[in-house]
Tab-separated table of C-alpha atoms in Angstrom:
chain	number	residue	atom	x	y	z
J	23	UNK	CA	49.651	20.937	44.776
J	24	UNK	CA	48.809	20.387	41.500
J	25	UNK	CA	48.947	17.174	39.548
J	26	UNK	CA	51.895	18.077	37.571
J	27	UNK	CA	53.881	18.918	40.220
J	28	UNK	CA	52.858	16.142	42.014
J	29	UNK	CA	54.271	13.657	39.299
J	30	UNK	CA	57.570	15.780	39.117
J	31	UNK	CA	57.963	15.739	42.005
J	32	UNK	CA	58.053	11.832	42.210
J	33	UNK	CA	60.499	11.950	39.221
J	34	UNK	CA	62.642	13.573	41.054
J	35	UNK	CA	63.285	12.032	43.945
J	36	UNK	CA	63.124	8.397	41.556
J	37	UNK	CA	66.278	6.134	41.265
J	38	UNK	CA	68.080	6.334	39.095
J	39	UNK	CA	67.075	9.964	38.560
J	40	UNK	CA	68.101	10.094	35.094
J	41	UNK	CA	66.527	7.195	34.124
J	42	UNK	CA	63.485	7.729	35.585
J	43	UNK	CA	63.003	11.499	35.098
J	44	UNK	CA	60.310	12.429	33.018
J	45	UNK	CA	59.222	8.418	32.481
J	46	UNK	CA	55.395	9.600	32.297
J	47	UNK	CA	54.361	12.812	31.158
J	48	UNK	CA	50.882	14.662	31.821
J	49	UNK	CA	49.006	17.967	31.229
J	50	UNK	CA	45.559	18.699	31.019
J	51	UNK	CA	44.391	20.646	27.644
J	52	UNK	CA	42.175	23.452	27.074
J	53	UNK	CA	39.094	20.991	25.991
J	54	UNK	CA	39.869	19.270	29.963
J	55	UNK	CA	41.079	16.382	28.264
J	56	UNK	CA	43.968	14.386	30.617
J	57	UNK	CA	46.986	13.508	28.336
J	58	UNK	CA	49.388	10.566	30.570
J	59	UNK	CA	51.975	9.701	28.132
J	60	UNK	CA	54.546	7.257	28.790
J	61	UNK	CA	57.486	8.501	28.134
J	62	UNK	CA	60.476	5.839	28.066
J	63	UNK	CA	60.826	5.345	24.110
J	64	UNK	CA	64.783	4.370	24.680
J	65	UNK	CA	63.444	1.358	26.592
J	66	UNK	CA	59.906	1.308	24.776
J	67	UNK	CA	58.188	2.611	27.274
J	68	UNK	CA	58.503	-0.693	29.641
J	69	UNK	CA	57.542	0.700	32.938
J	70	UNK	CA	58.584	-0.222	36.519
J	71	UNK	CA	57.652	-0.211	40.311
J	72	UNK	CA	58.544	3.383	40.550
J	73	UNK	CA	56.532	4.457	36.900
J	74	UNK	CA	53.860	1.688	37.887
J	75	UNK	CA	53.621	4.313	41.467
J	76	UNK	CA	53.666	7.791	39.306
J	77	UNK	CA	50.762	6.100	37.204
J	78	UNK	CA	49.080	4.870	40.741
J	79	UNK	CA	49.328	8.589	41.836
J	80	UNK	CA	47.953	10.185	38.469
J	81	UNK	CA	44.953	8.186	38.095
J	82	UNK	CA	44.244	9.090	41.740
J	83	UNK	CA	44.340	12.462	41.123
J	84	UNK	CA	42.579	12.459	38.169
J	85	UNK	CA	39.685	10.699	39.776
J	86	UNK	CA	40.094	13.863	42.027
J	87	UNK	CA	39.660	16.901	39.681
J	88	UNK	CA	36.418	17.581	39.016
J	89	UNK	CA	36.941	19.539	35.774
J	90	UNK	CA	38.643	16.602	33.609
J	91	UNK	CA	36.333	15.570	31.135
J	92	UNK	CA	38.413	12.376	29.807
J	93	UNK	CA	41.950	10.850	29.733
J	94	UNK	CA	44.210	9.602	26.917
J	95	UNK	CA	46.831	7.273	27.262
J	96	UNK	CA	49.607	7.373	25.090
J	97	UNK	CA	53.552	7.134	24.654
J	98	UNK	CA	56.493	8.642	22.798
J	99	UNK	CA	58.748	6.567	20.352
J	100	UNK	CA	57.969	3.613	17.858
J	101	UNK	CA	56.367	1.336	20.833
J	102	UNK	CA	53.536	1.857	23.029
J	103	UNK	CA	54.961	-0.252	25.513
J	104	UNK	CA	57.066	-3.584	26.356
J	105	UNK	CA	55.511	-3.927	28.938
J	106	UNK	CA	57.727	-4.879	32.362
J	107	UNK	CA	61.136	-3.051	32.319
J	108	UNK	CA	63.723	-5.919	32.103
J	109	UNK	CA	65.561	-4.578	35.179
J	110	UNK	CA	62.689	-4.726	37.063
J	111	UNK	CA	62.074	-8.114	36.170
J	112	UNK	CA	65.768	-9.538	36.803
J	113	UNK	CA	65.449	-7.725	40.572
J	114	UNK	CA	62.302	-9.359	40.923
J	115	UNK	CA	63.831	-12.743	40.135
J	116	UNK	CA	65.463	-12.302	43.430
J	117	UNK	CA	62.322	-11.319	45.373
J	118	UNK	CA	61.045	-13.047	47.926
J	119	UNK	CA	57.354	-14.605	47.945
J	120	UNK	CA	56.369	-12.045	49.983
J	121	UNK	CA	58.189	-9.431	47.931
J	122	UNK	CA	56.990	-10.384	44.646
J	123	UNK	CA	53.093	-10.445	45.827
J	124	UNK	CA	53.726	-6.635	46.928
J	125	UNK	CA	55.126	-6.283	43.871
J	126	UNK	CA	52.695	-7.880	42.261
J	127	UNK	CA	49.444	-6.002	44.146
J	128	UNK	CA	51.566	-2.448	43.028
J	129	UNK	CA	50.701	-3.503	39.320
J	130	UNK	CA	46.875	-4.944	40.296
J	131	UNK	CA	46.468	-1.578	42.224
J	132	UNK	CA	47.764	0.391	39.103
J	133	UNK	CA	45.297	-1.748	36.595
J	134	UNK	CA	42.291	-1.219	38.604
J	135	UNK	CA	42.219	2.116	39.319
J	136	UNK	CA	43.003	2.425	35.431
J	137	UNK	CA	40.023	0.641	34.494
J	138	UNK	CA	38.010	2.228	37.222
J	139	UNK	CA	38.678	6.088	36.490
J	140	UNK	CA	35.284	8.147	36.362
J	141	UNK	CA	36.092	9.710	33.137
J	142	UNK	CA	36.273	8.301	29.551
J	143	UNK	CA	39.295	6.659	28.807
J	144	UNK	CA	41.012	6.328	25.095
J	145	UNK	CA	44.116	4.031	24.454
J	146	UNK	CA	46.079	5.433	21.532
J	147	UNK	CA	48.601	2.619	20.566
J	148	UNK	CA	51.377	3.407	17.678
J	149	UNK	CA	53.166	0.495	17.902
J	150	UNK	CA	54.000	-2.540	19.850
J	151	UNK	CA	52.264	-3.260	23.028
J	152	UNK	CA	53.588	-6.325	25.089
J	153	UNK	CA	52.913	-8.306	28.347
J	154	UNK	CA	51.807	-5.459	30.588
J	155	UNK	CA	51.123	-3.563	28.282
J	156	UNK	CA	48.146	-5.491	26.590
J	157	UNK	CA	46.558	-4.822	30.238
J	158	UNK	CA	46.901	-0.919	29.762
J	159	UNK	CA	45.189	-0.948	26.599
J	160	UNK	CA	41.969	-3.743	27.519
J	161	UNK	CA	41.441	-1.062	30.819
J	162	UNK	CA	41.150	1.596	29.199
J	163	UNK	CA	37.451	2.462	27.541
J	164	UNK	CA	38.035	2.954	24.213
J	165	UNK	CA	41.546	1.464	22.190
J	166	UNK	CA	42.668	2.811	18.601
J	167	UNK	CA	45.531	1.754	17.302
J	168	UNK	CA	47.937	2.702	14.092
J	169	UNK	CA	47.827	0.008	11.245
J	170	UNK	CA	51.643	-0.577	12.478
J	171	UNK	CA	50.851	-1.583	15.817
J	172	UNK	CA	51.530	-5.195	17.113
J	173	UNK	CA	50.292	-6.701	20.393
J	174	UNK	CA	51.499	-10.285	22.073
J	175	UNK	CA	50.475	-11.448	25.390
J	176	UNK	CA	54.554	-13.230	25.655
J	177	UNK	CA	54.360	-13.595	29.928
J	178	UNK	CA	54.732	-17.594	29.300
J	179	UNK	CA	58.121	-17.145	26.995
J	180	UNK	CA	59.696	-16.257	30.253
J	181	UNK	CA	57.980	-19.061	31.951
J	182	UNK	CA	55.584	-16.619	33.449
J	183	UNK	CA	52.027	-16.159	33.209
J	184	UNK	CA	49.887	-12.871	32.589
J	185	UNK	CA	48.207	-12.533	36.215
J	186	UNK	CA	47.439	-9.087	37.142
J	187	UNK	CA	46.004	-8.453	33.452
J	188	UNK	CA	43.888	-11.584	33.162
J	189	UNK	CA	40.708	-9.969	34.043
J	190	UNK	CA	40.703	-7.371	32.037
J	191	UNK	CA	42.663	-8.713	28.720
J	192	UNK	CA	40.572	-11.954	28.897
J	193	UNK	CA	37.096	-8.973	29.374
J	194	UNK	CA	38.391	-7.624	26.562
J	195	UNK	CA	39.359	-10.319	24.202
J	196	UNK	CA	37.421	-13.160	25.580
J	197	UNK	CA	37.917	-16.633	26.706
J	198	UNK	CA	38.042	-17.806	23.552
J	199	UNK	CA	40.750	-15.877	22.437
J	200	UNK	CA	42.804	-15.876	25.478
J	201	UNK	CA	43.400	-19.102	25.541
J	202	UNK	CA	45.257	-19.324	22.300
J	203	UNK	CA	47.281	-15.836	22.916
J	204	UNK	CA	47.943	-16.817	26.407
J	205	UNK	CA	49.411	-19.998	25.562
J	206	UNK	CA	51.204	-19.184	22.418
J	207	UNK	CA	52.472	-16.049	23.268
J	208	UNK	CA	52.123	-15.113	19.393
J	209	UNK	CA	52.808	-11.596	17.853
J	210	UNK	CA	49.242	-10.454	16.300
J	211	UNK	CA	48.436	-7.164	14.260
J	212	UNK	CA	46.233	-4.459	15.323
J	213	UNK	CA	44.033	-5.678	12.676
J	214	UNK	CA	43.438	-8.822	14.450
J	215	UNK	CA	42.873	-7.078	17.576
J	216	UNK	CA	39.997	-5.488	16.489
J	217	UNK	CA	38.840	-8.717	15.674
J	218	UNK	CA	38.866	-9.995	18.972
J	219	UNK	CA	37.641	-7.273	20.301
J	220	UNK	CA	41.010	-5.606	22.286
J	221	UNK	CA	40.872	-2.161	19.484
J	222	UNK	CA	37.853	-0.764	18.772
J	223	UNK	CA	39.114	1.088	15.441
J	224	UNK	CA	42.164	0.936	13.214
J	225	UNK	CA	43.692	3.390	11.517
J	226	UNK	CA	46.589	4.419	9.476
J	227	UNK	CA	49.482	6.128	11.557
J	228	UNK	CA	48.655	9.428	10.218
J	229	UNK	CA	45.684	9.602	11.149
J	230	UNK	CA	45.757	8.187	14.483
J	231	UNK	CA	45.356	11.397	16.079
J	232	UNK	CA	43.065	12.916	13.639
J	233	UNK	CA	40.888	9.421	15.042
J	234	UNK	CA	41.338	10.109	18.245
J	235	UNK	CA	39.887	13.559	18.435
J	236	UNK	CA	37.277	13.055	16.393
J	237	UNK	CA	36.081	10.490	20.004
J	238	UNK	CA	36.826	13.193	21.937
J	239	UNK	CA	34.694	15.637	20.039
J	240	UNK	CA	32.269	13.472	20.852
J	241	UNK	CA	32.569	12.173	23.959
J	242	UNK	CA	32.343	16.402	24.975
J	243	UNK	CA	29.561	16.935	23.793
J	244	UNK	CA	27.684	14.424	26.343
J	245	UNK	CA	26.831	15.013	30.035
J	246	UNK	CA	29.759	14.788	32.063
J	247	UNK	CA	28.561	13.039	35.062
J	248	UNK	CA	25.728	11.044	32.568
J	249	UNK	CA	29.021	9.615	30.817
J	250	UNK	CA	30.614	8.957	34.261
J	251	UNK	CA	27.436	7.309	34.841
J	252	UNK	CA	27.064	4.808	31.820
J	253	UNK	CA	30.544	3.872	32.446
J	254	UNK	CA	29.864	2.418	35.739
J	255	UNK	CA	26.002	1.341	34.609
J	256	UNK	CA	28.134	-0.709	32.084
J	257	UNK	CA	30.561	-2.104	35.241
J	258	UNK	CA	27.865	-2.805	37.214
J	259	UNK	CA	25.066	-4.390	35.712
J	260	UNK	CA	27.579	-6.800	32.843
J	261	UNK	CA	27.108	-10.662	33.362
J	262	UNK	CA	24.538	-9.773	36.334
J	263	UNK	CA	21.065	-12.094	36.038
J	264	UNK	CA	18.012	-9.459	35.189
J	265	UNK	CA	16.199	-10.154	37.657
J	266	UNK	CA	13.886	-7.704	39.739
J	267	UNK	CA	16.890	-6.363	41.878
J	268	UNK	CA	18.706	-5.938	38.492
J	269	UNK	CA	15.513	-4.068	36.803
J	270	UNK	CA	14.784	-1.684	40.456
J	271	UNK	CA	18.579	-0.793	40.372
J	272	UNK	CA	18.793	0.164	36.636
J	273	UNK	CA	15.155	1.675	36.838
J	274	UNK	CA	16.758	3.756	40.568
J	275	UNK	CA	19.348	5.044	38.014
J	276	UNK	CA	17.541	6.791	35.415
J	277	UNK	CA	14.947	7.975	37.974
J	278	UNK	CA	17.616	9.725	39.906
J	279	UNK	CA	19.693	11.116	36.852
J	280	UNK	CA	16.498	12.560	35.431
J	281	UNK	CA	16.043	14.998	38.332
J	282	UNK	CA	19.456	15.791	38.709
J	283	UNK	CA	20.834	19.468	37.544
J	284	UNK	CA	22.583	17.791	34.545
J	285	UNK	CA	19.621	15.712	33.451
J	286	UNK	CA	17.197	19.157	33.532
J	287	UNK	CA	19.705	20.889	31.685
J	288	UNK	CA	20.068	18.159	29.354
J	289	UNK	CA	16.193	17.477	28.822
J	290	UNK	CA	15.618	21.496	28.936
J	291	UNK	CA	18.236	22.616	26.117
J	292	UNK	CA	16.782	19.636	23.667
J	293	UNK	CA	13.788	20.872	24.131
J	294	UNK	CA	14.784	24.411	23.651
J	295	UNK	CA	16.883	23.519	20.505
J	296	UNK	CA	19.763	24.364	21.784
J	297	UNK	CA	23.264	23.734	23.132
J	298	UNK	CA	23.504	22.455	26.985
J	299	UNK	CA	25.561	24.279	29.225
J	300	UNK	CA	28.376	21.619	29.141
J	301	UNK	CA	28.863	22.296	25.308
J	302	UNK	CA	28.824	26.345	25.621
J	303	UNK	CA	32.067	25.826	28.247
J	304	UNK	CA	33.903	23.586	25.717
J	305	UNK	CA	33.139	25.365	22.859
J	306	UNK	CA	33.906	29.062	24.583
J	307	UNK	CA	37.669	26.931	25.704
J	308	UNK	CA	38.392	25.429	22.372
């Protein structure tokens, strides 16, 4: 079964059907670029249990199929996202303890398989991105947002806190930072957010895709599985002490990617002053 399928199939058998049908979108282009776009711009793209599970099932597959090169994460409408959907919320008011924790470890599960996919990842944020949504955006690798996007961390207006996200918005941000937005629950521009480090580029809304391609371009012309690999070098060796099991692991790493088929093409075609294999398939599909 293929991964669209898969997802429409979900949709499908959803509740409400009309509501949820076609709440995330995905197809894979012809440069093996995932697209999952959030597609809920009536509600601004808040997402639920059931779209929370469709995203769960996505990522998975993604992390599956070989021939994906990277993923970006977008949505339809004026807002990126609102974060929770309010009906969700209200019938989570009435959860149990128990209830709300599985509730709670649906979103976690959701987050960290986000921030864990094998493949470049690229936020592209248009507008407002609340709550929940902040999380999205400081898993994913790479965040550009329009000049007209708007991001507040607003869990505590509710009386709630921002859990699940914590460990990635507060990565992202840092402490610093987090503990003003966390407690204020202020509205700040996308300008500011590349201040703090949550966007890595801002742009006007016009040109957000424009930007966003012009990452991919070059993200595809790297080594696949070397890119895979500096994702999770970055993962894995952040805030560890270098000491000498540090300096054997990173110095394992390079060893072993130097003599593997990728690494001898990549070494081979510099050398040869010319293109490596993974560029002549992108370039013959483009």
């Amino acid at each position: 079964m293929t991964i669209e399928n898969n997802v429409q199939d979900k949709q499908q058998t959803s509740e409400p059907a009309q509501e949820q049908e076609q709440a995330v979108l995905f197809h894979v282009d012809e440069q093996h670029v995932a697209h999952v776009i959030l597609n809920n711009p009536q509600k601004h793209n808040a997402f639920d249990d059931q779209i929370i599970s469709q995203l769960c099932d996505l990522f998975e597959q993604i992390n599956q199929t070989n021939t994906i090169r990277a993923m970006v994460l977008s949505s339809t409408g004026k807002s990126f996202s609102a974060g929770a959907n309010l009906a969700w919320m209200k019938r989570m008011a009435s959860y149990s303890f128990e209830d709300n924790l599985k509730d709670a470890n649906g979103l976690a599960l959701m987050l960290n398989l986000l921030n864990n996919l094998n493949v470049p990842t690229i936020a592209k944020v248009q507008g407002a991105a609340f709550g929940g949504a902040v999380g999205l955006v400081s898993c994913c690798d790479i965040a550009i947002a329009s000049e007209k996007a708007s991001f507040c961390l607003s869990e505590v207006k509710l009386g709630l806190i921002p859990a699940t996200i914590s460990p990635y918005v507060i990565n992202a941000m840092g402490e610093r930072a987090c503990r003003r937005y966390f407690l204020t629950a202020e509205r700040f521009s996308s300008e500011t957010a590349a201040r703090l480090g949550l966007v890595n580029e801002v742009c006007s809304n016009d040109e957000l895709d424009n930007t966003v391609n012009k990452i991919l371009k070059g993200l595809l012309k790297n080594g696949p599985q070397a890119v895979s690999q500096a994702k999770s070098l970055i993962q894995d060796v952040c805030y560890k002490q270098n000491d000498e099991e540090l300096r054997e692991d990173t110095s394992h790493r390079i060893a072993q990617i130097r003599v593997s088929k990728e690494g001898q093409e990549g070494l081979t075609a510099f050398f040869e002053n010319r293109m490596p294999n993974w560029q002549k398939s992108v370039n013959k599909e483009s």
